[in-house]
């Protein structure tokens, strides 16, 4: 074999390699048919979170909601929920649509179902004829008894990846039998403190707690001033507390704060001027604490 | 480019063709197996079936609470161009054949009934 023919062979090999790579990358790339939720486009992930939260709002199964959120591959699922809730509010979505997201974020932060009083929908009659009469089901249907409700949720339908960690019951056990305060009980102002923190200039912080000093999420607050009005809710920054909300004030502006639930009104709130030892001046913050009797 | 050379022996030509074929094979293996194109930002219609079914189940669970057919249909619509009723029926079929709990099957059945009667 001559040196020339060896070169031809190498040359042909390289050309073939190039053709193969080009074909497999551009002409006929790998087609995904079994994608997982973590590679969904951002807007579809948002939709997925909404559905997870809506489902959680219905069944209060925190472990399952958490397992489903993990599928989205967010580094911080709670943060992603909170951020989405805030984005939706900023986009003008109704609070009722955003509330399930905030509630799920709050409960994940707490680690338990914080609002067990939410009416849990019971599945419609177990003996509904549609299912019973289905031929395919006849062999697999478990006789419906009271015990059937507590049957551990099988993860069998996730054939390859067990999506749902094993947990014993559909409904997450409630941590205590304590009845959470009903949010309609009015809040009263129990504390008003000014503070100076250059990292949080002109920040009005509001904290809502119930009679047992548990923080309360989902409280609607309206701040009004001479040029406008803003509406916000507690619980959208669970990392700072479920009963926490804040609002940035402007200089030389007087604010009235109204708690929509219960109608509490706090008037004449403004940002004080703070002065650092070096003479630097900035607007200070205010912390308002509300409590249910 | 390989140019026909009357002086090239037929054995050399065969070797070149074989080398070309091996190169193509290696290239395909590289592009399809070793370093395939990675997809991001995909749409839900290519979700694996169990994820799709779980999504439908979540929609059904939410429907059990609000009984809002329009919202449920809109949520299901992102799974593809099939009708919400078809999507739910497929999910129900999957649930039945994969030992979903009775409650879950019933939840899907309820949604299916709603989607079958839903008029956009």
Coordinates of C-alpha atoms in Angstrom, one line a residue:
Chain A
X1 CA 0.0 0.0 0.0
X2 CA 1.5 3.3 -1.0
X3 CA 1.6 6.4 1.2
X4 CA -0.8 8.1 -1.1
X5 CA -3.5 5.4 -0.7
X6 CA -3.1 5.6 3.1
X7 CA -3.8 9.3 2.9
X8 CA -6.9 8.6 0.9
X9 CA -8.2 6.2 3.5
X10 CA -7.6 8.7 6.3
X11 CA -9.2 11.4 4.3
X12 CA -12.2 9.2 3.6
X13 CA -12.5 8.3 7.3
X14 CA -12.6 12.0 8.2
X15 CA -15.1 12.8 5.6
X16 CA -17.3 10.0 6.7
X17 CA -17.0 11.2 10.3
X18 CA -18.0 14.7 9.3
X19 CA -21.0 13.4 7.3
X20 CA -22.1 11.2 10.2
X21 CA -21.9 14.0 12.8
X22 CA -23.6 16.5 10.5
X23 CA -26.4 14.0 9.9
X24 CA -26.9 13.1 13.5
X25 CA -26.8 16.7 14.8
X26 CA -28.6 18.7 12.1
X27 CA -30.5 16.4 9.7
X28 CA -31.8 13.8 12.1
X29 CA -31.0 14.8 15.7
X30 CA -32.1 12.7 18.6
X31 CA -35.8 13.2 19.1
X32 CA -37.1 13.5 22.6
X33 CA -40.3 11.7 23.2
X34 CA -40.0 11.0 26.9
X35 CA -38.9 14.3 28.4
X36 CA -39.1 15.1 32.0
X37 CA -40.5 18.3 33.5
X38 CA -37.1 19.7 34.4
X39 CA -36.4 20.6 30.8
X40 CA -39.7 22.3 30.2
X41 CA -39.7 25.9 28.9
X42 CA -40.0 28.4 31.7
X43 CA -43.6 29.4 31.0
X44 CA -44.6 25.8 31.0
X45 CA -42.8 25.3 34.3
X46 CA -44.8 28.1 35.7
X47 CA -48.0 26.4 34.5
X48 CA -46.8 23.2 36.0
X49 CA -46.3 24.9 39.4
X50 CA -49.7 26.4 39.2
X51 CA -51.3 23.0 38.7
X52 CA -49.2 21.5 41.5
X53 CA -50.3 24.2 43.8
X54 CA -53.9 23.9 42.7
X55 CA -53.8 20.2 43.3
X56 CA -52.2 20.7 46.7
X57 CA -54.9 23.2 47.5
X58 CA -57.4 20.5 46.9
X59 CA -55.8 17.5 48.6
X60 CA -53.4 19.1 51.1
X61 CA -50.9 16.4 50.3
X62 CA -47.7 18.3 51.1
X63 CA -45.3 15.4 50.5
X64 CA -46.7 14.7 47.1
X65 CA -46.7 18.4 46.1
X66 CA -43.1 18.5 47.2
X67 CA -42.2 15.5 45.2
X68 CA -43.9 17.0 42.2
X69 CA -42.1 20.2 42.5
X70 CA -38.8 18.4 42.7
X71 CA -39.4 17.1 39.2
X72 CA -39.1 20.6 37.9
X73 CA -35.5 20.7 38.9
X74 CA -35.5 24.0 40.6
X75 CA -32.6 24.6 42.9
X76 CA -34.9 26.3 45.4
X77 CA -38.5 25.1 44.9
X78 CA -39.9 27.4 47.6
X79 CA -38.1 30.4 46.2
X80 CA -39.3 29.5 42.7
X81 CA -42.9 29.3 44.0
X82 CA -42.6 32.6 45.8
X83 CA -41.0 34.3 42.9
X84 CA -43.7 33.1 40.6
X85 CA -46.4 34.3 43.0
X86 CA -44.8 37.7 43.1
X87 CA -44.5 37.9 39.3
X88 CA -48.1 36.9 38.9
X89 CA -49.2 39.6 41.3
X90 CA -47.1 42.2 39.6
X91 CA -48.7 41.2 36.3
X92 CA -52.1 41.9 37.8
X93 CA -53.3 38.4 38.4
X94 CA -56.1 38.1 41.0
X95 CA -54.9 37.2 44.4
X96 CA -57.2 34.2 44.5
X97 CA -55.2 32.7 41.6
X98 CA -51.9 33.4 43.3
X99 CA -52.9 32.3 46.8
X100 CA -52.4 28.5 46.2
X101 CA -48.8 29.2 45.2
X102 CA -48.1 31.3 48.2
X103 CA -49.9 28.8 50.4
X104 CA -47.8 25.9 49.1
X105 CA -44.6 27.9 49.5
X106 CA -45.5 28.7 53.0
X107 CA -46.4 25.2 53.9
X108 CA -43.2 23.8 52.4
X109 CA -41.3 26.3 54.5
X110 CA -43.2 25.3 57.6
X111 CA -43.0 21.6 56.8
X112 CA -46.7 21.0 57.5
X113 CA -50.1 21.9 56.3
X114 CA -50.7 25.3 57.8
X115 CA -54.3 25.7 56.9
X116 CA -55.9 22.4 57.6
X117 CA -59.3 24.1 57.9
X118 CA -59.4 24.5 54.2
X119 CA -62.2 22.4 53.1
X120 CA -60.8 19.2 51.7
X121 CA -62.7 18.0 48.8
X122 CA -63.8 14.5 49.2
X123 CA -63.7 12.4 46.2
X124 CA -67.1 11.8 44.8
X125 CA -68.8 8.6 45.6
X126 CA -66.5 5.6 45.5
X127 CA -69.1 3.5 44.0
X128 CA -69.8 5.7 41.1
X129 CA -71.2 3.4 38.4
X130 CA -69.0 4.8 35.6
X131 CA -65.9 3.2 37.1
X132 CA -67.5 0.1 38.3
X133 CA -69.0 -0.6 35.0
X134 CA -65.8 -0.3 33.1
X135 CA -64.8 -3.7 31.9
X136 CA -61.0 -3.1 32.2
X137 CA -61.3 -2.0 35.7
X138 CA -63.3 -4.9 37.0
X139 CA -60.2 -7.1 37.6
X140 CA -58.0 -4.5 39.3
X141 CA -60.5 -2.5 41.3
X142 CA -60.0 -2.9 45.0
X143 CA -63.2 -3.2 46.9
X144 CA -63.9 0.2 48.2
X145 CA -64.0 0.3 51.9
X146 CA -63.2 2.9 54.5
X147 CA -59.7 1.5 54.7
X148 CA -59.1 2.1 51.0
X149 CA -58.8 5.8 51.7
X150 CA -55.7 5.2 53.8
X151 CA -54.0 2.9 51.5
X152 CA -50.6 4.1 50.7
X153 CA -50.4 5.8 47.4
X154 CA -48.5 3.4 45.1
X155 CA -45.8 4.8 43.0
X156 CA -46.1 2.0 40.5
X157 CA -47.3 4.2 37.8
X158 CA -43.9 5.8 37.7
X159 CA -42.3 3.0 35.9
X160 CA -38.7 4.1 35.8
X161 CA -38.3 6.9 38.2
X162 CA -40.1 6.8 41.4
X163 CA -41.4 10.3 41.5
X164 CA -43.3 10.1 44.7
X165 CA -41.4 9.1 47.8
X166 CA -43.2 6.5 49.9
X167 CA -45.5 8.0 52.3
X168 CA -48.2 6.3 54.2
X169 CA -51.3 8.3 53.5
X170 CA -52.9 10.4 50.9
X171 CA -53.6 13.2 53.3
X172 CA -50.7 14.6 55.2
X173 CA -51.2 14.1 58.9
X174 CA -51.9 17.3 60.6
X175 CA -49.3 18.2 63.1
X176 CA -51.6 19.1 65.9
X177 CA -55.2 19.5 66.5
X178 CA -54.7 23.2 67.0
X179 CA -57.3 25.1 65.0
X180 CA -55.6 27.9 63.1
X181 CA -57.1 31.3 63.6
X182 CA -59.7 32.2 61.2
X183 CA -58.3 35.0 59.1
X184 CA -61.5 37.0 59.3
X185 CA -60.8 37.9 63.0
X186 CA -59.6 41.5 62.9
X187 CA -56.0 42.5 63.5
X188 CA -55.0 45.3 65.8
X189 CA -51.8 47.2 65.9
X190 CA -49.7 46.1 68.8
X191 CA -46.4 47.5 67.9
X192 CA -44.9 50.4 65.9
X193 CA -41.2 50.8 65.8
X194 CA -38.9 53.0 63.7
X195 CA -35.5 51.6 62.8
X196 CA -32.5 52.7 60.9
X197 CA -30.9 50.2 58.6
X198 CA -29.0 51.6 55.6
X199 CA -29.5 48.2 53.8
X200 CA -33.3 48.6 54.0
X201 CA -33.9 52.3 53.5
X202 CA -37.5 53.5 53.7
X203 CA -38.8 50.0 54.2
X204 CA -42.2 49.6 55.9
X205 CA -42.3 46.1 57.3
X206 CA -45.5 44.6 58.5
X207 CA -45.9 41.5 60.6
X208 CA -49.2 39.7 61.3
X209 CA -49.6 37.2 64.0
X210 CA -52.5 35.4 65.5
X211 CA -53.4 35.2 69.2
X212 CA -50.9 32.4 69.7
X213 CA -48.2 34.4 68.0
X214 CA -48.2 32.3 64.9
X215 CA -47.6 34.2 61.7
X216 CA -50.5 34.5 59.4
X217 CA -50.1 34.4 55.6
X218 CA -52.5 35.8 53.1
X219 CA -53.5 39.0 54.9
X220 CA -54.4 41.7 52.4
X221 CA -53.1 45.2 53.1
X222 CA -53.8 48.4 51.4
X223 CA -51.3 51.3 51.6
X224 CA -52.7 54.7 50.5
X225 CA -51.0 58.0 50.2
X226 CA -51.8 61.3 48.6
X227 CA -50.8 60.2 45.1
X228 CA -51.9 56.6 45.0
X229 CA -52.6 53.2 46.5
X230 CA -50.9 49.9 46.6
X231 CA -52.2 46.5 47.6
X232 CA -50.1 43.6 48.9
X233 CA -50.3 40.5 51.0
X234 CA -48.4 38.6 53.6
X235 CA -46.7 35.3 52.9
X236 CA -45.0 36.1 49.6
X237 CA -41.6 36.2 51.3
X238 CA -41.7 33.0 53.3
X239 CA -38.0 33.3 54.0
X240 CA -38.8 36.3 56.1
X241 CA -41.8 34.8 57.7
X242 CA -45.3 33.8 56.6
X243 CA -46.9 36.8 58.2
X244 CA -44.4 39.2 56.7
X245 CA -45.0 41.8 54.1
X246 CA -43.2 45.0 53.2
X247 CA -43.5 48.1 51.2
X248 CA -41.0 50.8 50.2
X249 CA -42.0 54.3 51.2
X250 CA -41.1 57.6 49.6
X251 CA -39.6 60.6 51.3
X252 CA -42.0 63.2 52.7
X253 CA -45.0 61.1 52.2
X254 CA -47.6 60.1 54.7
X255 CA -49.1 56.7 54.4
X256 CA -52.3 55.2 55.8
X257 CA -52.3 51.4 56.2
X258 CA -55.5 49.5 56.1
X259 CA -55.8 45.8 56.8
X260 CA -58.5 44.6 54.5
X261 CA -59.5 41.7 56.8
X262 CA -61.1 43.2 59.8
X263 CA -60.7 46.8 58.7
X264 CA -57.9 47.9 60.9
X265 CA -56.6 51.3 60.0
X266 CA -53.2 52.8 60.9
X267 CA -52.7 56.4 59.9
X268 CA -49.8 58.8 59.4
X269 CA -47.0 56.4 58.8
X270 CA -43.9 58.0 57.3
X271 CA -40.2 57.3 56.9
X272 CA -38.0 59.1 59.4
X273 CA -34.6 60.4 58.5
X274 CA -31.6 58.5 59.9
X275 CA -28.1 59.9 60.2
X276 CA -25.0 57.8 60.3
X277 CA -22.1 58.8 62.5
X278 CA -20.3 60.0 59.4
X279 CA -23.1 62.4 58.6
X280 CA -24.7 60.2 55.8
X281 CA -28.4 60.6 55.8
X282 CA -31.0 58.1 54.6
X283 CA -34.6 57.2 55.2
X284 CA -35.3 54.8 58.0
X285 CA -37.9 52.1 58.1
X286 CA -40.9 51.3 60.2
X287 CA -42.0 48.0 61.6
X288 CA -45.7 47.5 62.3
X289 CA -46.9 44.5 64.2
X290 CA -50.5 43.4 64.1
X291 CA -52.0 40.7 66.2
X292 CA -55.4 39.0 66.4
X293 CA -56.9 39.2 69.9
Chain B
X1 CA -12.9 15.2 -2.6
X2 CA -12.1 11.8 -4.0
X3 CA -11.5 12.0 -7.7
X4 CA -11.6 9.0 -9.9
X5 CA -8.0 7.9 -10.7
X6 CA -7.6 5.2 -13.3
X7 CA -4.3 4.3 -11.6
X8 CA -6.1 3.6 -8.3
X9 CA -6.5 -0.1 -7.9
X10 CA -9.9 -1.5 -7.1
X11 CA -8.6 -2.8 -3.7
X12 CA -7.7 0.7 -2.7
X13 CA -11.0 2.0 -3.8
X14 CA -12.7 -0.6 -1.6
X15 CA -10.6 0.4 1.3
X16 CA -11.5 4.0 0.8
X17 CA -15.2 3.2 0.7
X18 CA -14.9 1.1 3.8
X19 CA -13.1 3.9 5.6
X20 CA -15.8 6.3 4.5
X21 CA -18.5 4.0 5.9
X22 CA -16.6 3.5 9.2
X23 CA -16.3 7.3 9.4
X24 CA -20.0 7.8 8.9
X25 CA -20.7 5.1 11.5
X26 CA -18.4 6.7 14.0
X27 CA -19.9 10.1 13.3
X28 CA -23.5 8.9 13.8
X29 CA -22.5 7.2 17.0
X30 CA -20.9 10.4 18.3
X31 CA -23.9 12.5 17.3
X32 CA -26.6 10.2 18.5
X33 CA -25.1 8.4 21.4
X34 CA -21.9 10.0 22.8
X35 CA -22.8 13.6 22.4
X36 CA -26.4 14.0 21.2
X37 CA -28.1 17.3 20.9
X38 CA -29.5 18.3 24.3
X39 CA -32.9 19.8 24.4
X40 CA -34.0 22.5 26.7
X41 CA -37.1 24.6 26.8
X42 CA -39.3 21.8 25.5
X43 CA -43.0 21.8 25.4
X44 CA -45.2 19.5 27.6
X45 CA -46.5 17.5 24.6
X46 CA -43.3 15.4 24.7
X47 CA -43.4 14.7 28.4
X48 CA -43.0 11.0 29.3
X49 CA -46.4 9.4 29.6
X50 CA -46.3 8.9 33.4
X51 CA -45.5 12.7 33.8
X52 CA -48.3 13.5 31.5
X53 CA -50.7 11.4 33.4
X54 CA -49.6 12.9 36.7
X55 CA -50.2 16.3 35.2
X56 CA -53.7 15.3 34.2
X57 CA -54.2 13.8 37.7
X58 CA -53.2 17.1 39.3
X59 CA -55.6 18.9 37.0
X60 CA -58.3 16.5 38.0
X61 CA -57.5 16.9 41.7
X62 CA -57.8 20.7 41.3
X63 CA -61.0 20.2 39.4
X64 CA -62.5 18.3 42.4
X65 CA -62.1 21.5 44.4
X66 CA -63.2 24.2 42.0
X67 CA -65.3 22.4 39.4
X68 CA -64.0 24.9 36.9
X69 CA -64.2 23.1 33.6
X70 CA -62.8 25.9 31.6
X71 CA -59.7 26.2 33.8
X72 CA -59.2 22.4 33.7
X73 CA -59.5 22.4 29.9
X74 CA -57.0 25.2 29.6
X75 CA -54.6 23.4 31.8
X76 CA -54.9 20.2 29.7
X77 CA -54.5 22.1 26.5
X78 CA -50.8 22.5 27.0
X79 CA -50.3 18.7 26.7
X80 CA -51.0 18.8 23.0
X81 CA -53.5 19.3 20.3
X82 CA -55.8 16.5 21.3
X83 CA -59.1 17.4 22.9
X84 CA -59.1 17.7 26.7
X85 CA -61.5 14.7 26.8
X86 CA -59.1 12.6 24.8
X87 CA -56.1 13.6 26.9
X88 CA -58.1 12.7 30.1
X89 CA -59.4 9.5 28.6
X90 CA -55.8 8.4 27.8
X91 CA -54.7 9.3 31.3
X92 CA -57.6 7.3 32.7
X93 CA -56.7 4.3 30.6
X94 CA -53.1 4.6 31.8
X95 CA -54.2 4.9 35.4
X96 CA -56.4 1.8 35.2
X97 CA -53.6 -0.3 33.7
X98 CA -51.0 0.9 36.2
X99 CA -52.8 0.3 39.5
X100 CA -53.6 3.8 40.4
X101 CA -55.6 4.0 43.6
X102 CA -59.3 3.9 43.3
X103 CA -59.5 7.5 44.5
X104 CA -57.2 8.6 41.7
X105 CA -59.1 6.7 39.1
X106 CA -62.3 8.2 40.3
X107 CA -60.8 11.7 40.2
X108 CA -59.8 11.2 36.6
X109 CA -63.2 9.7 35.8
X110 CA -64.9 12.8 37.2
X111 CA -62.6 15.1 35.1
X112 CA -63.3 13.0 32.0
X113 CA -67.0 13.3 32.5
X114 CA -66.6 17.1 32.8
X115 CA -64.4 17.3 29.7
X116 CA -66.8 15.2 27.7
X117 CA -69.5 17.6 28.4
X118 CA -67.4 20.7 28.3
X119 CA -68.2 23.2 25.5
X120 CA -65.5 25.9 25.0

